[in-house]
XYZ file of C-alpha atoms in Angstrom:
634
model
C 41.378 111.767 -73.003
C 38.097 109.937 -71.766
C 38.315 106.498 -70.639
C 36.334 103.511 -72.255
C 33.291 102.671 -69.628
C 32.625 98.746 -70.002
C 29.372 98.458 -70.708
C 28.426 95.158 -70.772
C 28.761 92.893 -67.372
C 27.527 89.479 -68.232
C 24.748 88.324 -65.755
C 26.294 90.379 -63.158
C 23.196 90.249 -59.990
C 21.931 94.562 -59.722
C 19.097 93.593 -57.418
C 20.092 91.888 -53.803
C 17.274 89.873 -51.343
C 17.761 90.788 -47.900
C 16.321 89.116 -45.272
C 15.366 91.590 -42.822
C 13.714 94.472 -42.652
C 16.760 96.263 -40.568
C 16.135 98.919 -38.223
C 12.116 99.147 -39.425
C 10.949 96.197 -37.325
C 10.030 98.631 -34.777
C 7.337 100.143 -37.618
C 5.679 96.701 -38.610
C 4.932 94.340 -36.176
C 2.012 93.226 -37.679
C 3.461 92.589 -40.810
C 4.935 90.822 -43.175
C 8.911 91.905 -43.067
C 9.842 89.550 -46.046
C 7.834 87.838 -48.872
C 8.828 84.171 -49.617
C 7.411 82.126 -51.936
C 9.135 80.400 -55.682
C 10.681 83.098 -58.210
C 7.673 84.043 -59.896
C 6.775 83.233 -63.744
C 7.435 86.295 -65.923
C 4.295 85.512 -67.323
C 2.191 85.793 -64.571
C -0.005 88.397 -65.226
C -2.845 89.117 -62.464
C -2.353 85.754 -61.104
C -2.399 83.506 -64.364
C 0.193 82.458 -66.554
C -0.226 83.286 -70.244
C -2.271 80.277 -70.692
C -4.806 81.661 -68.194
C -3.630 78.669 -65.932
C -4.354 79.423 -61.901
C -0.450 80.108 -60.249
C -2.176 80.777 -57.257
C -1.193 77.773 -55.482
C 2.106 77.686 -57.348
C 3.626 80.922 -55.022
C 2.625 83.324 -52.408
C 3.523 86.216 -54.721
C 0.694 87.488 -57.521
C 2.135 90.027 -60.120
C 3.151 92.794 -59.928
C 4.357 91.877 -56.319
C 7.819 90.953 -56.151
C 9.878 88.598 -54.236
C 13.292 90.418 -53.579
C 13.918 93.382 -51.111
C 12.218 94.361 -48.059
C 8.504 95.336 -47.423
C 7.939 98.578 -45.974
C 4.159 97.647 -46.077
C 1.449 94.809 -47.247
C -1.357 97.049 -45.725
C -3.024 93.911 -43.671
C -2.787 96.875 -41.113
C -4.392 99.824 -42.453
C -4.778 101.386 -39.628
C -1.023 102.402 -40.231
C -2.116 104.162 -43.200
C -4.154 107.826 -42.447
C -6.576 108.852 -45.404
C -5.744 112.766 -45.808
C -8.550 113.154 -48.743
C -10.905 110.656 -49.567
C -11.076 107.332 -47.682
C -9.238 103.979 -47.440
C -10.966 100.328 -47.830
C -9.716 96.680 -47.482
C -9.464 94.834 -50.437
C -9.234 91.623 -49.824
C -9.653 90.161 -53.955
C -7.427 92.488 -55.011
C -4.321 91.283 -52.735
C -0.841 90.659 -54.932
C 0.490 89.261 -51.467
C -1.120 88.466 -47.678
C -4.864 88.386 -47.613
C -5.412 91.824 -48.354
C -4.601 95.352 -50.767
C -5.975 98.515 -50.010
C -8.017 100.710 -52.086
C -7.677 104.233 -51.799
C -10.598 106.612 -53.278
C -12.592 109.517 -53.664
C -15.162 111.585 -55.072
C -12.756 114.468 -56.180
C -9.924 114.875 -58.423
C -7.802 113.920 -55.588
C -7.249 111.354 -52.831
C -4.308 111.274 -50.726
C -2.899 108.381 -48.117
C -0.042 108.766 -45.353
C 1.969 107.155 -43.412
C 3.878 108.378 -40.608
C 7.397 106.907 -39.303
C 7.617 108.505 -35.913
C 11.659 106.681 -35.048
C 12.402 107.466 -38.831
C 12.408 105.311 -41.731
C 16.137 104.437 -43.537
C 15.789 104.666 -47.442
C 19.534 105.816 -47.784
C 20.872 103.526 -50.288
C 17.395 102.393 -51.193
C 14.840 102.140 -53.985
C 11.249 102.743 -53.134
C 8.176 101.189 -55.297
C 4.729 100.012 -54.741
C 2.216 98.118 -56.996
C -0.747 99.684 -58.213
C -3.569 99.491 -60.088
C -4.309 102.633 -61.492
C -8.090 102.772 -61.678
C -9.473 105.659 -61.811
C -6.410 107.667 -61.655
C -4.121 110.294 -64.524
C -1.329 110.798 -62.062
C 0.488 108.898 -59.192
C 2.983 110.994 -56.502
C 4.468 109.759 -53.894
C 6.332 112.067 -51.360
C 9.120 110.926 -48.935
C 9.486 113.637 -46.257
C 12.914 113.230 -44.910
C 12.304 114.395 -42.008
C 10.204 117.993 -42.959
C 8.526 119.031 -45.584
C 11.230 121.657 -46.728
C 13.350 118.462 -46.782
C 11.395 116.255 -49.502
C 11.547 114.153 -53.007
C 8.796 113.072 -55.060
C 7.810 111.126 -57.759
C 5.222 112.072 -60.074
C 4.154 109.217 -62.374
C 1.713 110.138 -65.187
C -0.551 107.330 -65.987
C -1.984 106.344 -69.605
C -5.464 107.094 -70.164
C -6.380 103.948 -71.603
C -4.446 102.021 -68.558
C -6.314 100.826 -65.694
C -4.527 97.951 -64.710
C -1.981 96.817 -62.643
C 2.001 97.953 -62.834
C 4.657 98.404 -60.685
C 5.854 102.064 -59.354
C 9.338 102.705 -59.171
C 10.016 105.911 -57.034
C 12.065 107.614 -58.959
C 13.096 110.932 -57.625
C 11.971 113.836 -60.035
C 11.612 116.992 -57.258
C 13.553 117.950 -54.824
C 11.767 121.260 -53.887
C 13.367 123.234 -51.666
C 16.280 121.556 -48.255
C 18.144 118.589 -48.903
C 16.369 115.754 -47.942
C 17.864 113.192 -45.297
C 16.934 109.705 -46.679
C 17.758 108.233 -43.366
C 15.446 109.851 -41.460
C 12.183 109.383 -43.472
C 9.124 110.742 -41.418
C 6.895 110.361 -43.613
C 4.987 108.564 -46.751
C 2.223 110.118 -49.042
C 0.666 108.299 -51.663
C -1.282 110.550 -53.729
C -3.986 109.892 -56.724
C -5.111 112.049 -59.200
C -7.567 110.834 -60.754
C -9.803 112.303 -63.979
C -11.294 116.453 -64.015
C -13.951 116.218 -61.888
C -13.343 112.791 -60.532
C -14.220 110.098 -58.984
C -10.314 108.601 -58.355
C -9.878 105.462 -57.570
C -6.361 103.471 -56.891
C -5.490 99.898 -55.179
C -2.345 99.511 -53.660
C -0.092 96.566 -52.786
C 3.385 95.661 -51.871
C 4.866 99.070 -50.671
C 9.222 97.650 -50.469
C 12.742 98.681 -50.545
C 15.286 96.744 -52.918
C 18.972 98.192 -53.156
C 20.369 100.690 -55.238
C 23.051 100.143 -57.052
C 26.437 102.223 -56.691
C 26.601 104.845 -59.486
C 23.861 106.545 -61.640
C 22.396 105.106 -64.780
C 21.704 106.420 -68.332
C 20.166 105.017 -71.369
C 20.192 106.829 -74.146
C 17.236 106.036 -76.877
C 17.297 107.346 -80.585
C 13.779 106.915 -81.446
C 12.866 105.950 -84.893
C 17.050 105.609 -86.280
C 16.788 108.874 -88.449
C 19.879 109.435 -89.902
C 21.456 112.022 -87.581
C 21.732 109.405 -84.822
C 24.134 107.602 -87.219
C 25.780 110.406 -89.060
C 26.317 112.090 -85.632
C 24.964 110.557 -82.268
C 26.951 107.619 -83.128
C 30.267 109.019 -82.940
C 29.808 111.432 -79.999
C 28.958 108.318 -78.114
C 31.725 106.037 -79.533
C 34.394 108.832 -77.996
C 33.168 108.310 -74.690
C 32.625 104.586 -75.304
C 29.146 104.904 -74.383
C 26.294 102.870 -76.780
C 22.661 103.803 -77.101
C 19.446 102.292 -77.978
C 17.699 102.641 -81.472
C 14.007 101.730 -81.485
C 12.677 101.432 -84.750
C 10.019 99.690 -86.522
C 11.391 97.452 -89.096
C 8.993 98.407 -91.573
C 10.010 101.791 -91.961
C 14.262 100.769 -91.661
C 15.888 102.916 -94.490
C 12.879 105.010 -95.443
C 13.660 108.856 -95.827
C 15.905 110.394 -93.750
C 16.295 106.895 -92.230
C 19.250 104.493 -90.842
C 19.231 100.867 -93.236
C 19.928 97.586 -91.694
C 23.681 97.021 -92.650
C 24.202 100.900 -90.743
C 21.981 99.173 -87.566
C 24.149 96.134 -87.751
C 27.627 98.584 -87.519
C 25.565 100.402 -84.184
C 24.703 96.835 -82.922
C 28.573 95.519 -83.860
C 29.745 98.486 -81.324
C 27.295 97.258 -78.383
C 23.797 98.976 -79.680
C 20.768 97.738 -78.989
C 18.376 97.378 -82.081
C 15.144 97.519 -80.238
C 11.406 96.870 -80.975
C 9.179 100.253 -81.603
C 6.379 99.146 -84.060
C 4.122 101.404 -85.418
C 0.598 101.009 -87.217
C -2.301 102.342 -89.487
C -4.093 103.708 -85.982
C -2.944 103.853 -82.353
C -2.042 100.551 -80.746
C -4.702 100.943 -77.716
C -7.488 101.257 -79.841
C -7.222 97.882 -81.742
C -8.436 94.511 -80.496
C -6.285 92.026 -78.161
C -5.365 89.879 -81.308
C -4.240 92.895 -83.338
C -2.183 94.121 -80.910
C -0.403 90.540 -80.306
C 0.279 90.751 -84.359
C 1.871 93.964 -84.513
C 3.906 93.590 -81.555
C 4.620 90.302 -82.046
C 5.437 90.916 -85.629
C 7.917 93.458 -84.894
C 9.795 91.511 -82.874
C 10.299 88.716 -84.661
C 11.321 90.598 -87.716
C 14.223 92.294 -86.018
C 15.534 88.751 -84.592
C 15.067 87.734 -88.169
C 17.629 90.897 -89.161
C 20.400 89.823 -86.808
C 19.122 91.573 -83.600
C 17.838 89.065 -81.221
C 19.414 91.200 -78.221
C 17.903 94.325 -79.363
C 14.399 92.650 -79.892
C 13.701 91.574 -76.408
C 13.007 95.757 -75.464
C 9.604 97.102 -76.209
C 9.272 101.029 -77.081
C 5.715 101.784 -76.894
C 4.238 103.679 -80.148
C 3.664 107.068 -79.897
C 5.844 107.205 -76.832
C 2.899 107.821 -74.554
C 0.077 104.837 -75.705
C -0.227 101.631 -73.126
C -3.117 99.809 -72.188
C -3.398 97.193 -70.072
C -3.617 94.660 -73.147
C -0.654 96.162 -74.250
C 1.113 95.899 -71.439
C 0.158 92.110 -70.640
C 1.271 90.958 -74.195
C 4.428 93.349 -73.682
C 5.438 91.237 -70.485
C 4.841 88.091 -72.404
C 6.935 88.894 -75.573
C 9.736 91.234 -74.490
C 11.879 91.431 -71.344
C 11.488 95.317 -71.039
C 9.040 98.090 -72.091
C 9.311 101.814 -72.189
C 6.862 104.246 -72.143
C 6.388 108.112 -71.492
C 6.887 108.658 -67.778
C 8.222 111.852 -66.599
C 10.276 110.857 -64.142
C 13.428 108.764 -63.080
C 13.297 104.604 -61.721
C 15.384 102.251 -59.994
C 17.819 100.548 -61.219
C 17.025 98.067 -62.432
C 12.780 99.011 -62.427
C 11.394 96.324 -60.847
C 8.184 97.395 -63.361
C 10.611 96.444 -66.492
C 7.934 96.856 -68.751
C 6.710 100.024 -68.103
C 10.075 101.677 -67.455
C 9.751 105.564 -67.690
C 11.026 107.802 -70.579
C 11.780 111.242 -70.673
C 11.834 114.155 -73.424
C 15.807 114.390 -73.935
C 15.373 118.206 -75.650
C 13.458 119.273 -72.326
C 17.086 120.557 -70.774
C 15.986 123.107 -69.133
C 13.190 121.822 -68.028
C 13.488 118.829 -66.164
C 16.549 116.568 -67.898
C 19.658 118.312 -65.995
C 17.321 118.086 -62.622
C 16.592 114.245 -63.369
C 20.475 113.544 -64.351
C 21.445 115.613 -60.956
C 19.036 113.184 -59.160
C 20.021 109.909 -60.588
C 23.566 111.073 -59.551
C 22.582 112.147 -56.466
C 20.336 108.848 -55.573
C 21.826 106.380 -57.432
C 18.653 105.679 -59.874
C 18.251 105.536 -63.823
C 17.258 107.926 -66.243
C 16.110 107.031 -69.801
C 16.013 109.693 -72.242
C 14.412 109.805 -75.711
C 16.466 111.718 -78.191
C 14.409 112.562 -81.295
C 16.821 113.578 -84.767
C 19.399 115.973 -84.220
C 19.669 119.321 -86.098
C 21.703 122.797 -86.677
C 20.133 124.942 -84.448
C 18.757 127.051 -87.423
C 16.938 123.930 -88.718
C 15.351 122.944 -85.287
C 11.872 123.229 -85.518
C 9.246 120.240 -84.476
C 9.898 117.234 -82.791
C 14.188 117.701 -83.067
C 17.076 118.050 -80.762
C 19.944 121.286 -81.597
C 23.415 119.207 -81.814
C 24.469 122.203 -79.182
C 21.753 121.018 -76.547
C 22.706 117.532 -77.433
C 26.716 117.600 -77.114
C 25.379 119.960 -73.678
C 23.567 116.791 -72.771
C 26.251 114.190 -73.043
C 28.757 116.669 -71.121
C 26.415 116.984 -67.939
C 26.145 113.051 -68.251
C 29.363 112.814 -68.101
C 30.396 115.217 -65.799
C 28.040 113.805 -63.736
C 29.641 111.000 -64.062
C 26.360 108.346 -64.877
C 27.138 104.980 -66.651
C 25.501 105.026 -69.568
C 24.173 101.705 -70.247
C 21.851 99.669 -72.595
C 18.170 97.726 -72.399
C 19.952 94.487 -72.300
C 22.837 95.786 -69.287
C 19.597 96.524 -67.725
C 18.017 92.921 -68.311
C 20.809 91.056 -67.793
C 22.969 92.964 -64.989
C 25.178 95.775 -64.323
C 28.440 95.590 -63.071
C 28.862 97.935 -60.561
C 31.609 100.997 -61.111
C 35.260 100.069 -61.493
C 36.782 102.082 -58.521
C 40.332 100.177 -58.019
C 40.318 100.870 -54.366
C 36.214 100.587 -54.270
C 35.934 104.211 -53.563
C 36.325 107.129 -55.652
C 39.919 108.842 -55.533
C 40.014 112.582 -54.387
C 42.471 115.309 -55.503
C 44.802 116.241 -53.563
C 44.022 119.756 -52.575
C 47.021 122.027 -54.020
C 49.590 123.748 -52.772
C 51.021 127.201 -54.295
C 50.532 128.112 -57.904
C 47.754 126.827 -59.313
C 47.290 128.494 -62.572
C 49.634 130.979 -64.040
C 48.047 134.670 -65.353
C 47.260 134.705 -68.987
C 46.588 137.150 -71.314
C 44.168 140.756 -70.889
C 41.976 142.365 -73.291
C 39.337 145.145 -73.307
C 36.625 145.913 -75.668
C 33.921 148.050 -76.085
C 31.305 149.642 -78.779
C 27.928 151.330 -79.155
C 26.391 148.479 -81.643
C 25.902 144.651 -81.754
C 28.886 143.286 -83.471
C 32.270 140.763 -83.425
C 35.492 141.392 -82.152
C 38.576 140.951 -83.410
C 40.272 137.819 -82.903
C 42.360 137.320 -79.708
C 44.605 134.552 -77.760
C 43.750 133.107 -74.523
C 45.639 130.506 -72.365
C 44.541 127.445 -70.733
C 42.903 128.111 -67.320
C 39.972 130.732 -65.899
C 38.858 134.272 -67.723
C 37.189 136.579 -65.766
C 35.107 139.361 -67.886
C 34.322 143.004 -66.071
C 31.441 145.123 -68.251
C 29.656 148.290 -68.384
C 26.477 148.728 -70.143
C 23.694 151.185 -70.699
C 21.251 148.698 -71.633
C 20.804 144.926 -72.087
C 23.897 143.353 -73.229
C 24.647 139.173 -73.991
C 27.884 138.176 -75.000
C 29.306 134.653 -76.437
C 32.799 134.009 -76.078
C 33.217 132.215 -79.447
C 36.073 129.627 -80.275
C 37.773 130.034 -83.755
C 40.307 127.221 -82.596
C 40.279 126.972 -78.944
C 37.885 124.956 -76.435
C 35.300 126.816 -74.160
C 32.709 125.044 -72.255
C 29.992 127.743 -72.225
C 30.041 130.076 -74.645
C 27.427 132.738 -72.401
C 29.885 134.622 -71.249
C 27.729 138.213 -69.965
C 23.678 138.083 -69.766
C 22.544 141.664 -68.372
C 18.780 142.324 -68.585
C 19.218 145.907 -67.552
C 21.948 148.366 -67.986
C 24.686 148.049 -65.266
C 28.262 146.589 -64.324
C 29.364 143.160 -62.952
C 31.571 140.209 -63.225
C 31.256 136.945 -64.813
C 33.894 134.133 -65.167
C 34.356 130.675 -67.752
C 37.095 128.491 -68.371
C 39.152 128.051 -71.310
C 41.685 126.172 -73.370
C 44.400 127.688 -75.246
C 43.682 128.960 -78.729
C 41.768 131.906 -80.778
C 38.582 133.352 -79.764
C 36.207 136.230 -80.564
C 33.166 137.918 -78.659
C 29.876 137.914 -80.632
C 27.992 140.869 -78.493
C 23.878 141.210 -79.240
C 23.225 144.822 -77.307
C 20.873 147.841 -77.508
C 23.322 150.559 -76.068
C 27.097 151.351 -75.458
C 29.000 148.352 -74.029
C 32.422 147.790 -72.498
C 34.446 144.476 -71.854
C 37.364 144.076 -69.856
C 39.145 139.971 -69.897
C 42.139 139.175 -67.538
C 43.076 135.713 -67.450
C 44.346 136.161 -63.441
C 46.973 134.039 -61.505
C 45.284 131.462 -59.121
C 47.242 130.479 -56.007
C 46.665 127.802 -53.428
C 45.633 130.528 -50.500
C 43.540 132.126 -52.282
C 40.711 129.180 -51.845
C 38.126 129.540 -49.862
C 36.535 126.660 -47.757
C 32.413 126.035 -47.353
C 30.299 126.777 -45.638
C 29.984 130.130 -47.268
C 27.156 132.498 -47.615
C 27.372 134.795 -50.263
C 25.379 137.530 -52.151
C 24.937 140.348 -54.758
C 23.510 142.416 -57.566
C 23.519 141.348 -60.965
C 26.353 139.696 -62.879
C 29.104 137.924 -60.502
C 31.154 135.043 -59.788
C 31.779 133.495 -56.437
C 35.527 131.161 -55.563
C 38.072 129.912 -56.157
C 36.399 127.233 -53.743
C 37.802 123.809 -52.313
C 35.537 121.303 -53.050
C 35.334 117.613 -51.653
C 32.505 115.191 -52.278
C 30.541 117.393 -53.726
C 28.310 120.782 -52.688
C 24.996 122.001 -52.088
C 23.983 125.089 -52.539
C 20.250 127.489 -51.615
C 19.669 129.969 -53.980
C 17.791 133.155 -54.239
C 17.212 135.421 -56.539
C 14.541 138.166 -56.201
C 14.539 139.628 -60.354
C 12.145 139.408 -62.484
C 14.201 138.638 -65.734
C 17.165 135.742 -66.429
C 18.706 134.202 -63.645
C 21.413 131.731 -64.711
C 24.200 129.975 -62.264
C 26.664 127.646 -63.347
C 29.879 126.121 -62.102
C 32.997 125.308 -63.711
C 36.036 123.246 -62.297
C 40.265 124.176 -62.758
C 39.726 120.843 -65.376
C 37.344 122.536 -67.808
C 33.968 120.780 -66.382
C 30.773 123.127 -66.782
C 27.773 121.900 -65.360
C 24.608 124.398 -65.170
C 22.689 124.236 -61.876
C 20.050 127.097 -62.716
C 18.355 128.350 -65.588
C 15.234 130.701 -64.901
C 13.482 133.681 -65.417
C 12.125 135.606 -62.650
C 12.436 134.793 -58.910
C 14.115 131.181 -57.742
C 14.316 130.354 -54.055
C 15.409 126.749 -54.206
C 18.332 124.426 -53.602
C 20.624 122.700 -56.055
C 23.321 119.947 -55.786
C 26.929 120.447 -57.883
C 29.303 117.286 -58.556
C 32.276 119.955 -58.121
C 35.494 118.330 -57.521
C 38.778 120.007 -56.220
C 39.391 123.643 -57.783
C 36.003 125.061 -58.906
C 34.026 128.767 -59.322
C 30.477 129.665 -59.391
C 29.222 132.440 -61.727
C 26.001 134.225 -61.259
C 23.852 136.403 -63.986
C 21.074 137.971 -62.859
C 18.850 141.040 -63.106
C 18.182 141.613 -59.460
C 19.662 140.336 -56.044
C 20.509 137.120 -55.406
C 21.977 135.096 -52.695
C 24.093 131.426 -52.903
C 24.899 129.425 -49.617
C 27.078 127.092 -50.199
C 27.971 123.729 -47.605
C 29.746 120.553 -48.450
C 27.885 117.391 -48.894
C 28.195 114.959 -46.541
């Protein structure tokens, strides 16, 4: 039985102004270690309100500098900062705060700036971002080597091509290439542009602070366009979790073909939806005149307040997913109180650039989703993910999400264990997680018996082909086959419960182990091979000394599982795997959680985090050798 999250914490504060730069003072004695001045007007934009009146004098901070957290750096020193390609300049017209901003720039495709924190810099618990004005520039990183440079995250920020304004950076964290990175021992800070093919690039940069994260990983969830699939379907696989989405839609095109109607967005709104603004037009939004724009964005918004959804209204999807100029984005920040566009990579939470919050491809699983939900976990930060209709997996073709990689996608949410939240939660506060002693509670590690044997079966053939149907019992099935060629086989549920339905993925003929979790029921094996095939099942008895404690280093050939382990808080694991073909890992927990930590073909040499809790196993496929060290996080 899941338990209801509550969503909605009524102006609860998520952001918190500290007044000290603690334990950094050592780095920045130069300057400025807190940035006072009156809250600023939300429609400043480059130093004017939206009647183009001076605010100058009004407050020390010009947009998109911000007033809350601590500053890392305001760059009136530059000499702090070391120019690794290209060359860095004062500019002193361009400063959002002090007397100065520094503009970073080169001839190339790239120019990169560092900074080096020789006692070590403490972003544990923090959020990073920076303003910028994105010049010359198609791509913004920023690496935070904590301490080495096999311990390191990094955002990558793709910038519009029509955008050459200024926005604020949130450091989301969308890499973690190879060690786990120790946040509280930052060494140091790159700041890299990449500007146009053949250059020149060109970036200012202002601001550089830390503002708090909050206590638990966010989600939002965003049905673009309100087809009728996130209705029909989406709607109720969020409502059992008592999670709520976001549906941007234009109103002009509400109950067209194969579209939601207003009286179905009113029911989504009714259970805590937000109806939000995603107008579309005859041609893309960047390319029309000031005026235009202000009409069709303007427009939209009004006419979904006029439809019963003020809430919803006050959150800007850009059209196209991918389109912002900085027109756009100056009439967004006047009209709405949030904006989302194509980003690629995670934010804080809350952004403290609202209005160009990042947005990721929700069908991209394997490719970058599952790593960004790990992170936001991991570090505390929010994820937004677009989720286009949702189809059969035989009807998936186009822009559309496979109900199987979507149901996949709100299990590794939740078994993460993210709150999955709403535009407005984000606007108008989060309450922090509901822990009744303020910490989560651990299990108890077990004593004795911890699952009782099952049942055993063995099958084999020389074709592809189904089984017969057989039992299983609640608890763990281990599978031994024998192959002369490539075999896959699905453990398929007629009326039982299985995770994962991979159960065997051999690239080349040979023998090995693999292991899933089950419920009680009826199941069959749907096997897809090329040769003679055997499969053994034993459903084995568990027992309390049979767990095994990390650190462990383990290894092998092929197909194989690795536990029972004892897990607490928590572990990290370094994989290799030297094979050229399918190399999968996942774990899965004594209470039926499945989360996969790698999917890839050919070699991996990497590291991975897993939320395991208490009881848990790792299984393996592979086509070649592969090695898993596993430690405890701290």
């Amino acid at each position: 039985m899941r338990e209801t999250i509550s969503r909605r914490r009524a102006l609860a504060t998520l952001g918190v102004t500290s007044a000290t730069l603690a334990g950094c003072t050592e780095y920045l004695p130069n300057e400025t270690s807190e940035i006072t001045g009156e809250e600023p007007n939300e429609n400043t934009v480059n130093g004017s309100d939206s009647n183009g009146e001076s605010t100058a004098e009004s407050s020390d901070v010009r947009w998109p500098a911000i007033d809350t957290g601590e500053v890392l750096s305001d760059f009136e020193n530059l000499d702090r900062w070391e120019a690794r390609t290209g060359h860095i300049e004062a500019a002193p017209d361009e400063a959002r705060t002090g007397s100065q901003a520094a503009v970073l720039k080169s001839d190339g495709e790239n120019a990169e700036m560092r900074r080096f924190f020789p006692e070590g810099l403490d972003l544990e618990g923090w959020d990073t971002s920076v303003a910028i004005k994105a010049e010359e520039v198609s791509r913004v990183v920023v690496e935070f080597i904590a301490p080495t440079r096999d311990q390191r995250l990094t955002t990558v920020r793709p910038i519009p091509d029509e955008f050459d304004g200024w926005f604020r950076l949130d450091c989301g964290y969308e890499h973690k290439p190879e060690g786990e990175p120790v946040l509280s021992d930052v060494s140091q800070l790159n700041i890299v542009a990449v500007g146009p093919e053949g250059g020149p690039t060109r970036i200012v940069v202002d601001d550089l602070r830390r503002t708090e994260a909050v206590d638990n990983g966010k989600a939002i969830l965003a049905f673009y366009g309100g087809h009728d699939s996130h209705y029909e379907i989406a709607a109720e696989l969020l409502e059992e979790r008592g999670w709520a989405g976001a549906v941007p839609v234009d109103p002009g095109r509400v109950g067209g073909e194969g579209r939601v109607d207003f009286p179905e967005l009113r029911q989504l709104r009714d259970r805590g939806w937000d109806v939000c603004s995603y107008p579309r037009s005859e041609r893309d939004i960047t390319e029309q005149p000031e005026d235009r724009q202000r009409t069709v964005i303007g427009t939209a918004r009004n006419s979904l307040a006029d439809h019963g959804f003020p809430d919803g209204a006050r959150h800007f999807f850009a059209p196209d997913w991918r389109r912002m100029d900085d027109t756009t984005h100056t009439i967004v920040r006047e009209l709405h109180e949030s904006g989302f566009l194509f980003g690629s990579c995670p934010a804080g939470a809350p952004p403290t650039g609202m209005h160009m919050t990042p947005v990721i491809w929700g069908p991209a699983l394997r490719n970058g989703v599952r790593r960004h939900i790990n992170l936001c976990d991991q570090y505390r930060q929010l994820t937004v993910i677009r989720i286009p209709p949702i189809l059969d997996e035989e009807d998936v073709e186009g822009d559309a999400m496979s109900l199987d990689d979507f149901e996949h996608l709100l299990d590794h949410i939740e078994h993460r264990g993210l709150d999955v939240i709403t535009p407005s939660d984000l606007v108008d506060g989060i309450e922090e997680s509901d822990d009744s002693d303020g910490e989560a509670e651990n299990e108890s590690r077990p004593e004795g018996q911890i699952l009782e044997s099952g049942h055993t079966h063995r099958f084999e053939g020389a074709v592809s082909g189904e089984t017969e149907p057989f039992d299983l019992s609640e608890g763990i099935l281990t599978a031994s086959h024998e192959s002369d060629g490539e075999l896959v086989v699905e453990l398929q549920a007629i009326d039982g419960k299985v995770p994962n339905e991979r159960l065997v993925t051999s690239a080349n003929g040979d023998s090995g182990e693999s292991i899933l979790v089950v419920s009680d029921g009826t199941y069959k094996l749907e096997v897809d091979t090329d040769g003679p095939w055997s499969v053994s099942l034993e459903q084995p008895e568990v027992h309390s000394d049979d767990l095994e404690d990390p650190p462990l280093e383990t290894s092998g050939e092929g197909s194989g599982f690795i536990g029972p382990l004892w897990a607490e808080g928590g572990l990290s694991l370094d994989v290799t795997h030297d094979g050229e073909g399918p190399f999968i890992v996942d774990g899965y927990g004594r209470d039926g959680s499945w989360e996969q930590l790698v999917n890839q073909t050919g070699p991996f040499d990497n590291s991975r985090s897993y939320a395991a809790s208490g009881v848990c196993w790792i299984n393996v496929e592979a086509d070649g050798n592969w090695t898993v060290d596993i430690v405890t996080n701290e």
